[in-house]
């Protein structure tokens, strides 16, 4: 049985829901065969989110960690390739913090790559009928903060853990005018089950050798 820690964020920016937590809860409530999934909600707060994440990893001793966040405006589920060592917040977090050009980890490396098979994960979600793509930027808000922070935790404290970050689109209830793409959390959860199954079955360091690059 592969142990999975799945995280999502609390609502932020005036929203009433966060589809990342909605999807995480659905997967934990109905996990794929062979996986034991625990869901933990992270605060949308710089610093505090990483404290909660570290405590969850220590408490649950997962084999895989998948952190989820909301990326409103993206049309599909996007698997992040890399997290960068910078916080540059366009809006305040839920504690009113708004760091500008500050490192996530002072003295840390410039970036951490996901240790999940990102292209295999994308292919698995597409095969399940869920729109998905590789993303080469997790932004510079709390999502990237957690993506980078998870990479740092794996590199410095939990070397046997594999993990990465995934962005999910808005839920339909958040798009009241119908002018932006959205996916029901249940659809996202269906794709995440396929992603987790594929990630658990793929040996560390292996991935599909297919084109998923972007020109910008």
Short mmCIF file of C-alpha atoms in Angstrom, two decimals, residues 9-114:
data_model
loop_
_atom_site.label_atom_id
_atom_site.label_comp_id
_atom_site.label_asym_id
_atom_site.label_seq_id
_atom_site.Cartn_x
_atom_site.Cartn_y
_atom_site.Cartn_z
CA UNK A 9 -5.47 25.24 0.25
CA UNK A 10 -8.06 27.14 2.22
CA UNK A 11 -10.02 29.72 0.20
CA UNK A 12 -8.24 33.02 -0.43
CA UNK A 13 -8.69 36.30 -2.25
CA UNK A 14 -12.30 36.67 -1.14
CA UNK A 15 -13.38 33.28 -2.53
CA UNK A 16 -15.76 31.08 -0.54
CA UNK A 17 -14.23 27.80 -1.72
CA UNK A 18 -10.93 26.52 -2.99
CA UNK A 19 -11.19 23.76 -5.61
CA UNK A 20 -7.81 22.37 -4.60
CA UNK A 21 -9.17 21.43 -1.19
CA UNK A 22 -12.47 20.26 -2.65
CA UNK A 23 -10.65 17.87 -5.00
CA UNK A 24 -8.22 16.68 -2.31
CA UNK A 25 -11.11 15.84 0.00
CA UNK A 26 -12.88 13.87 -2.73
CA UNK A 27 -9.79 11.79 -3.51
CA UNK A 28 -9.13 11.05 0.16
CA UNK A 29 -12.76 10.00 0.58
CA UNK A 30 -12.58 7.61 -2.37
CA UNK A 31 -8.92 6.76 -3.02
CA UNK A 32 -7.60 4.65 -5.89
CA UNK A 33 -6.95 0.97 -5.29
CA UNK A 34 -3.62 0.33 -3.63
CA UNK A 35 -3.22 3.85 -2.26
CA UNK A 36 -3.85 5.10 1.27
CA UNK A 37 -4.59 8.82 0.89
CA UNK A 38 -4.60 11.40 3.65
CA UNK A 39 -5.79 14.94 2.87
CA UNK A 40 -4.57 17.98 4.80
CA UNK A 41 -5.74 21.57 4.28
CA UNK A 42 -2.94 24.15 4.17
CA UNK A 43 -3.47 27.77 5.17
CA UNK A 44 -2.97 30.22 2.31
CA UNK A 45 -0.27 31.99 4.28
CA UNK A 46 3.42 32.39 3.55
CA UNK A 47 5.55 30.49 6.08
CA UNK A 48 2.66 28.94 7.98
CA UNK A 49 1.73 26.77 4.99
CA UNK A 50 5.17 25.16 5.06
CA UNK A 51 5.00 24.62 8.81
CA UNK A 52 1.73 22.72 8.42
CA UNK A 53 3.10 20.77 5.44
CA UNK A 54 6.24 19.72 7.32
CA UNK A 55 4.20 18.60 10.33
CA UNK A 56 1.91 16.58 8.04
CA UNK A 57 4.84 14.83 6.36
CA UNK A 58 6.34 13.97 9.74
CA UNK A 59 3.00 12.75 11.11
CA UNK A 60 1.88 10.63 8.15
CA UNK A 61 5.21 9.37 6.73
CA UNK A 62 3.98 9.34 3.11
CA UNK A 63 5.69 7.76 0.14
CA UNK A 64 4.22 10.41 -2.18
CA UNK A 65 3.24 14.01 -1.49
CA UNK A 66 1.03 15.89 -3.93
CA UNK A 67 0.23 19.50 -3.10
CA UNK A 68 -2.65 21.17 -4.93
CA UNK A 69 -3.44 24.81 -5.54
CA UNK A 70 -5.92 26.94 -7.44
CA UNK A 71 -4.91 28.54 -10.75
CA UNK A 72 -7.96 30.47 -11.90
CA UNK A 73 -8.02 30.94 -15.66
CA UNK A 74 -6.15 27.78 -16.57
CA UNK A 75 -8.33 25.45 -18.65
CA UNK A 76 -7.04 22.15 -17.28
CA UNK A 77 -5.11 20.48 -14.48
CA UNK A 78 -1.46 21.50 -14.73
CA UNK A 79 1.43 19.53 -13.27
CA UNK A 80 4.19 21.88 -12.19
CA UNK A 81 7.69 21.04 -13.31
CA UNK A 82 9.57 23.44 -11.01
CA UNK A 83 9.26 25.70 -7.97
CA UNK A 84 11.49 28.77 -7.69
CA UNK A 85 13.04 30.38 -4.62
CA UNK A 86 11.13 33.65 -4.63
CA UNK A 87 8.03 35.07 -2.99
CA UNK A 88 6.57 38.03 -4.91
CA UNK A 89 2.95 38.43 -3.93
CA UNK A 90 0.56 40.35 -6.19
CA UNK A 91 -2.07 40.22 -3.44
CA UNK A 92 -1.84 39.69 0.34
CA UNK A 93 -2.16 36.19 1.73
CA UNK A 94 -4.85 35.30 4.28
CA UNK A 95 -2.74 36.79 7.08
CA UNK A 96 -2.20 40.06 5.22
CA UNK A 97 1.39 39.26 4.33
CA UNK A 98 2.64 40.44 0.95
CA UNK A 99 6.35 39.66 0.52
CA UNK A 100 8.11 41.20 -2.46
CA UNK A 101 11.24 39.62 -3.95
CA UNK A 102 11.98 37.57 -0.83
CA UNK A 103 13.41 34.03 -0.88
CA UNK A 104 11.27 31.12 0.18
CA UNK A 105 14.37 29.66 1.85
CA UNK A 106 17.24 32.12 2.43
CA UNK A 107 20.40 30.64 0.97
CA UNK A 108 18.50 27.84 -0.76
CA UNK A 109 19.06 26.84 -4.39
CA UNK A 110 17.36 28.83 -7.12
CA UNK A 111 14.82 26.09 -7.87
CA UNK A 112 13.68 22.54 -7.19
CA UNK A 113 12.28 20.25 -9.85
CA UNK A 114 9.35 18.00 -9.05
#
